[in-house]
Amino acid sequence: MIIEMIMAEAGTGDNLGNLVGGLFEEHRSAVFAYVYRLVGNREWAEELTQEAFLRVYDARARLPEVRNRRAWIYRIATNTAFNALKRWRRFLWLPWHEADVAPLGRSDSAEQVEGQTLVEQALLALAPKYRAPLLLYSHYGFSVGEVAEALGIGEGAVKMRLSRAREMFRGAYQRESCR
Amino acid sequence: MKRHGEVVGLLAVYRNLDPASRALVDQHVLECPACAARQTAYAQMDQALAGLVDPRPGAALPRSLDGILHGRSSRWVPARPVPQQVRVAPKVLVAAAVLALIVVSFWIVLRVLPPTGPVLAETPSVTPTSTSLAAALTPPSAVAPDAASSAARHLASIPTPIATRGLAPLVVVAAMP
Ligand SMILES: [Zn+2]
């Protein structure tokens, strides 16, 4: 049904381009905010959001088969952000075991992070691997299935990560509150 | 209480639970204070995270897809990290410091200790740096006075830049942040 609707909506290759244009306008701000919270730097997040939507555009031929467009876009955005963080860590010669627990890549200074609350700070204390599912589930209202799709992992793994992320967040929030 | 571990996992995704799992959690929470506290904390967490105000993109992010596509045709390269605050791994710093210490120690020893060993005087074809280092590592007591003075003359005849040339790259590496 959804596929038929998209096919009707899309029709030709150019129309798929228009469809991506509409998706960009619809999700631009939210995807930027998501990527920003993953990489922690505004300028970088703007670059990566563009890169992500270019990838969506380049893969537009697949759109008719995509069941959940929002989850698909977030999957591409997540991969783009994670790959960028990975490249950046290699650039810094950080060993992987350290990189994996590093809470954030290069971050804006405290003044630059807009209205950073205790909640934001507790979020930043989580490794991106845990921050991403928690954001998608609790901030963006994704279901477990959608989070799984957006992260390219199984639902069981999502549940485990969410459980760990929540406990980490709880601890980080308490620490931030005591400062 | 035997379901505690299972319920902890279920609590993390309470919103998405099927009715049977939800009933199991609700029942357990009545008899487990830790899970009751966890359930309250998670509910507050969801509320706080849902209420986060999203940062708005700046002018650098085009408002339309066309803007990005035009940008790509003229200047686009995949987003790469720009090192604004370059963090260097502590291990690299330690290695650089140790290296610097070794290089400086050799240099000091080279300058302070009397050069030794008849090898210096008899085989001038050996490269100055390596012989100087060898000399620095030889105990002064084991050296005959005339050999030492001839070695000193030989060393004095070596222009300083050549004598330290072999060390120069190490010094550069060690001076890196
Ligand atoms: Zn319990």
JSON list of N, CA and C in Angstrom, two decimals, chain B residues 87-123:
[
{"chain": "B", "resi": 87, "resn": "ARG", "atom": "N", "xyz": [42.82, 17.00, 20.20]},
{"chain": "B", "resi": 87, "resn": "ARG", "atom": "CA", "xyz": [43.16, 16.25, 21.40]},
{"chain": "B", "resi": 87, "resn": "ARG", "atom": "C", "xyz": [44.21, 15.24, 21.00]},
{"chain": "B", "resi": 88, "resn": "VAL", "atom": "N", "xyz": [45.31, 15.19, 21.68]},
{"chain": "B", "resi": 88, "resn": "VAL", "atom": "CA", "xyz": [46.31, 14.18, 21.35]},
{"chain": "B", "resi": 88, "resn": "VAL", "atom": "C", "xyz": [46.27, 13.13, 22.44]},
{"chain": "B", "resi": 89, "resn": "ALA", "atom": "N", "xyz": [46.30, 11.88, 22.01]},
{"chain": "B", "resi": 89, "resn": "ALA", "atom": "CA", "xyz": [46.22, 10.80, 22.98]},
{"chain": "B", "resi": 89, "resn": "ALA", "atom": "C", "xyz": [47.34, 10.92, 23.99]},
{"chain": "B", "resi": 90, "resn": "PRO", "atom": "N", "xyz": [47.05, 10.69, 25.27]},
{"chain": "B", "resi": 90, "resn": "PRO", "atom": "CA", "xyz": [48.08, 10.81, 26.30]},
{"chain": "B", "resi": 90, "resn": "PRO", "atom": "C", "xyz": [49.31, 9.96, 26.01]},
{"chain": "B", "resi": 91, "resn": "LYS", "atom": "N", "xyz": [49.10, 8.77, 25.40]},
{"chain": "B", "resi": 91, "resn": "LYS", "atom": "CA", "xyz": [50.23, 7.89, 25.12]},
{"chain": "B", "resi": 91, "resn": "LYS", "atom": "C", "xyz": [51.21, 8.54, 24.15]},
{"chain": "B", "resi": 92, "resn": "VAL", "atom": "N", "xyz": [50.68, 9.28, 23.19]},
{"chain": "B", "resi": 92, "resn": "VAL", "atom": "CA", "xyz": [51.53, 9.96, 22.22]},
{"chain": "B", "resi": 92, "resn": "VAL", "atom": "C", "xyz": [52.37, 11.02, 22.92]},
{"chain": "B", "resi": 93, "resn": "LEU", "atom": "N", "xyz": [51.71, 11.75, 23.83]},
{"chain": "B", "resi": 93, "resn": "LEU", "atom": "CA", "xyz": [52.43, 12.79, 24.58]},
{"chain": "B", "resi": 93, "resn": "LEU", "atom": "C", "xyz": [53.57, 12.19, 25.40]},
{"chain": "B", "resi": 94, "resn": "VAL", "atom": "N", "xyz": [53.27, 11.09, 26.08]},
{"chain": "B", "resi": 94, "resn": "VAL", "atom": "CA", "xyz": [54.28, 10.44, 26.92]},
{"chain": "B", "resi": 94, "resn": "VAL", "atom": "C", "xyz": [55.45, 9.97, 26.06]},
{"chain": "B", "resi": 95, "resn": "ALA", "atom": "N", "xyz": [55.13, 9.37, 24.92]},
{"chain": "B", "resi": 95, "resn": "ALA", "atom": "CA", "xyz": [56.17, 8.87, 24.02]},
{"chain": "B", "resi": 95, "resn": "ALA", "atom": "C", "xyz": [57.04, 10.02, 23.54]},
{"chain": "B", "resi": 96, "resn": "ALA", "atom": "N", "xyz": [56.41, 11.13, 23.19]},
{"chain": "B", "resi": 96, "resn": "ALA", "atom": "CA", "xyz": [57.16, 12.29, 22.71]},
{"chain": "B", "resi": 96, "resn": "ALA", "atom": "C", "xyz": [58.07, 12.83, 23.81]},
{"chain": "B", "resi": 97, "resn": "ALA", "atom": "N", "xyz": [57.55, 12.86, 25.04]},
{"chain": "B", "resi": 97, "resn": "ALA", "atom": "CA", "xyz": [58.34, 13.38, 26.16]},
{"chain": "B", "resi": 97, "resn": "ALA", "atom": "C", "xyz": [59.55, 12.49, 26.43]},
{"chain": "B", "resi": 98, "resn": "VAL", "atom": "N", "xyz": [59.33, 11.17, 26.41]},
{"chain": "B", "resi": 98, "resn": "VAL", "atom": "CA", "xyz": [60.42, 10.21, 26.66]},
{"chain": "B", "resi": 98, "resn": "VAL", "atom": "C", "xyz": [61.49, 10.35, 25.58]},
{"chain": "B", "resi": 99, "resn": "LEU", "atom": "N", "xyz": [61.02, 10.47, 24.34]},
{"chain": "B", "resi": 99, "resn": "LEU", "atom": "CA", "xyz": [61.93, 10.61, 23.21]},
{"chain": "B", "resi": 99, "resn": "LEU", "atom": "C", "xyz": [62.76, 11.89, 23.36]},
{"chain": "B", "resi": 100, "resn": "ALA", "atom": "N", "xyz": [62.09, 12.95, 23.72]},
{"chain": "B", "resi": 100, "resn": "ALA", "atom": "CA", "xyz": [62.78, 14.24, 23.90]},
{"chain": "B", "resi": 100, "resn": "ALA", "atom": "C", "xyz": [63.83, 14.13, 24.98]},
{"chain": "B", "resi": 101, "resn": "LEU", "atom": "N", "xyz": [63.48, 13.43, 26.07]},
{"chain": "B", "resi": 101, "resn": "LEU", "atom": "CA", "xyz": [64.39, 13.26, 27.20]},
{"chain": "B", "resi": 101, "resn": "LEU", "atom": "C", "xyz": [65.64, 12.50, 26.76]},
{"chain": "B", "resi": 102, "resn": "ILE", "atom": "N", "xyz": [65.42, 11.42, 26.00]},
{"chain": "B", "resi": 102, "resn": "ILE", "atom": "CA", "xyz": [66.55, 10.59, 25.53]},
{"chain": "B", "resi": 102, "resn": "ILE", "atom": "C", "xyz": [67.46, 11.43, 24.64]},
{"chain": "B", "resi": 103, "resn": "VAL", "atom": "N", "xyz": [66.85, 12.15, 23.71]},
{"chain": "B", "resi": 103, "resn": "VAL", "atom": "CA", "xyz": [67.64, 12.95, 22.76]},
{"chain": "B", "resi": 103, "resn": "VAL", "atom": "C", "xyz": [68.44, 14.01, 23.50]},
{"chain": "B", "resi": 104, "resn": "VAL", "atom": "N", "xyz": [67.80, 14.69, 24.43]},
{"chain": "B", "resi": 104, "resn": "VAL", "atom": "CA", "xyz": [68.49, 15.75, 25.18]},
{"chain": "B", "resi": 104, "resn": "VAL", "atom": "C", "xyz": [69.61, 15.15, 26.02]},
{"chain": "B", "resi": 105, "resn": "SER", "atom": "N", "xyz": [69.35, 13.97, 26.65]},
{"chain": "B", "resi": 105, "resn": "SER", "atom": "CA", "xyz": [70.38, 13.32, 27.48]},
{"chain": "B", "resi": 105, "resn": "SER", "atom": "C", "xyz": [71.60, 12.99, 26.63]},
{"chain": "B", "resi": 106, "resn": "PHE", "atom": "N", "xyz": [71.36, 12.42, 25.44]},
{"chain": "B", "resi": 106, "resn": "PHE", "atom": "CA", "xyz": [72.47, 12.07, 24.56]},
{"chain": "B", "resi": 106, "resn": "PHE", "atom": "C", "xyz": [73.26, 13.31, 24.19]},
{"chain": "B", "resi": 107, "resn": "TRP", "atom": "N", "xyz": [72.53, 14.36, 23.90]},
{"chain": "B", "resi": 107, "resn": "TRP", "atom": "CA", "xyz": [73.18, 15.59, 23.47]},
{"chain": "B", "resi": 107, "resn": "TRP", "atom": "C", "xyz": [74.06, 16.16, 24.59]},
{"chain": "B", "resi": 108, "resn": "ILE", "atom": "N", "xyz": [73.52, 16.11, 25.81]},
{"chain": "B", "resi": 108, "resn": "ILE", "atom": "CA", "xyz": [74.28, 16.62, 26.96]},
{"chain": "B", "resi": 108, "resn": "ILE", "atom": "C", "xyz": [75.52, 15.76, 27.19]},
{"chain": "B", "resi": 109, "resn": "VAL", "atom": "N", "xyz": [75.33, 14.44, 27.18]},
{"chain": "B", "resi": 109, "resn": "VAL", "atom": "CA", "xyz": [76.45, 13.51, 27.39]},
{"chain": "B", "resi": 109, "resn": "VAL", "atom": "C", "xyz": [77.52, 13.74, 26.34]},
{"chain": "B", "resi": 110, "resn": "LEU", "atom": "N", "xyz": [77.07, 13.96, 25.12]},
{"chain": "B", "resi": 110, "resn": "LEU", "atom": "CA", "xyz": [77.96, 14.21, 23.99]},
{"chain": "B", "resi": 110, "resn": "LEU", "atom": "C", "xyz": [78.82, 15.44, 24.23]},
{"chain": "B", "resi": 111, "resn": "ARG", "atom": "N", "xyz": [78.20, 16.45, 24.82]},
{"chain": "B", "resi": 111, "resn": "ARG", "atom": "CA", "xyz": [78.90, 17.72, 25.04]},
{"chain": "B", "resi": 111, "resn": "ARG", "atom": "C", "xyz": [79.82, 17.68, 26.26]},
{"chain": "B", "resi": 112, "resn": "VAL", "atom": "N", "xyz": [79.36, 16.98, 27.30]},
{"chain": "B", "resi": 112, "resn": "VAL", "atom": "CA", "xyz": [80.05, 17.05, 28.60]},
{"chain": "B", "resi": 112, "resn": "VAL", "atom": "C", "xyz": [81.18, 16.04, 28.71]},
{"chain": "B", "resi": 113, "resn": "LEU", "atom": "N", "xyz": [80.91, 14.75, 28.37]},
{"chain": "B", "resi": 113, "resn": "LEU", "atom": "CA", "xyz": [81.92, 13.71, 28.57]},
{"chain": "B", "resi": 113, "resn": "LEU", "atom": "C", "xyz": [83.06, 13.85, 27.56]},
{"chain": "B", "resi": 114, "resn": "PRO", "atom": "N", "xyz": [84.30, 13.54, 28.00]},
{"chain": "B", "resi": 114, "resn": "PRO", "atom": "CA", "xyz": [85.41, 13.57, 27.04]},
{"chain": "B", "resi": 114, "resn": "PRO", "atom": "C", "xyz": [85.25, 12.44, 26.04]},
{"chain": "B", "resi": 115, "resn": "PRO", "atom": "N", "xyz": [85.38, 12.76, 24.76]},
{"chain": "B", "resi": 115, "resn": "PRO", "atom": "CA", "xyz": [85.25, 11.72, 23.74]},
{"chain": "B", "resi": 115, "resn": "PRO", "atom": "C", "xyz": [86.37, 10.71, 23.87]},
{"chain": "B", "resi": 116, "resn": "THR", "atom": "N", "xyz": [86.11, 9.47, 23.61]},
{"chain": "B", "resi": 116, "resn": "THR", "atom": "CA", "xyz": [87.09, 8.40, 23.85]},
{"chain": "B", "resi": 116, "resn": "THR", "atom": "C", "xyz": [87.21, 7.46, 22.67]},
{"chain": "B", "resi": 117, "resn": "GLY", "atom": "N", "xyz": [88.13, 6.51, 22.82]},
{"chain": "B", "resi": 117, "resn": "GLY", "atom": "CA", "xyz": [88.24, 5.40, 21.89]},
{"chain": "B", "resi": 117, "resn": "GLY", "atom": "C", "xyz": [89.18, 5.69, 20.74]},
{"chain": "B", "resi": 118, "resn": "PRO", "atom": "N", "xyz": [90.21, 4.83, 20.58]},
{"chain": "B", "resi": 118, "resn": "PRO", "atom": "CA", "xyz": [91.16, 4.98, 19.48]},
{"chain": "B", "resi": 118, "resn": "PRO", "atom": "C", "xyz": [90.49, 4.85, 18.13]},
{"chain": "B", "resi": 119, "resn": "VAL", "atom": "N", "xyz": [89.34, 4.21, 18.11]},
{"chain": "B", "resi": 119, "resn": "VAL", "atom": "CA", "xyz": [88.62, 4.01, 16.85]},
{"chain": "B", "resi": 119, "resn": "VAL", "atom": "C", "xyz": [88.41, 5.33, 16.14]},
{"chain": "B", "resi": 120, "resn": "LEU", "atom": "N", "xyz": [88.11, 6.37, 16.95]},
{"chain": "B", "resi": 120, "resn": "LEU", "atom": "CA", "xyz": [87.83, 7.68, 16.37]},
{"chain": "B", "resi": 120, "resn": "LEU", "atom": "C", "xyz": [89.01, 8.19, 15.55]},
{"chain": "B", "resi": 121, "resn": "ALA", "atom": "N", "xyz": [90.18, 8.09, 16.16]},
{"chain": "B", "resi": 121, "resn": "ALA", "atom": "CA", "xyz": [91.34, 8.65, 15.51]},
{"chain": "B", "resi": 121, "resn": "ALA", "atom": "C", "xyz": [91.80, 7.79, 14.34]},
{"chain": "B", "resi": 122, "resn": "GLU", "atom": "N", "xyz": [91.69, 6.46, 14.51]},
{"chain": "B", "resi": 122, "resn": "GLU", "atom": "CA", "xyz": [92.25, 5.56, 13.50]},
{"chain": "B", "resi": 122, "resn": "GLU", "atom": "C", "xyz": [91.33, 5.33, 12.30]},
{"chain": "B", "resi": 123, "resn": "THR", "atom": "N", "xyz": [90.01, 5.43, 12.52]},
{"chain": "B", "resi": 123, "resn": "THR", "atom": "CA", "xyz": [89.10, 5.18, 11.40]},
{"chain": "B", "resi": 123, "resn": "THR", "atom": "C", "xyz": [88.16, 6.37, 11.19]}
]
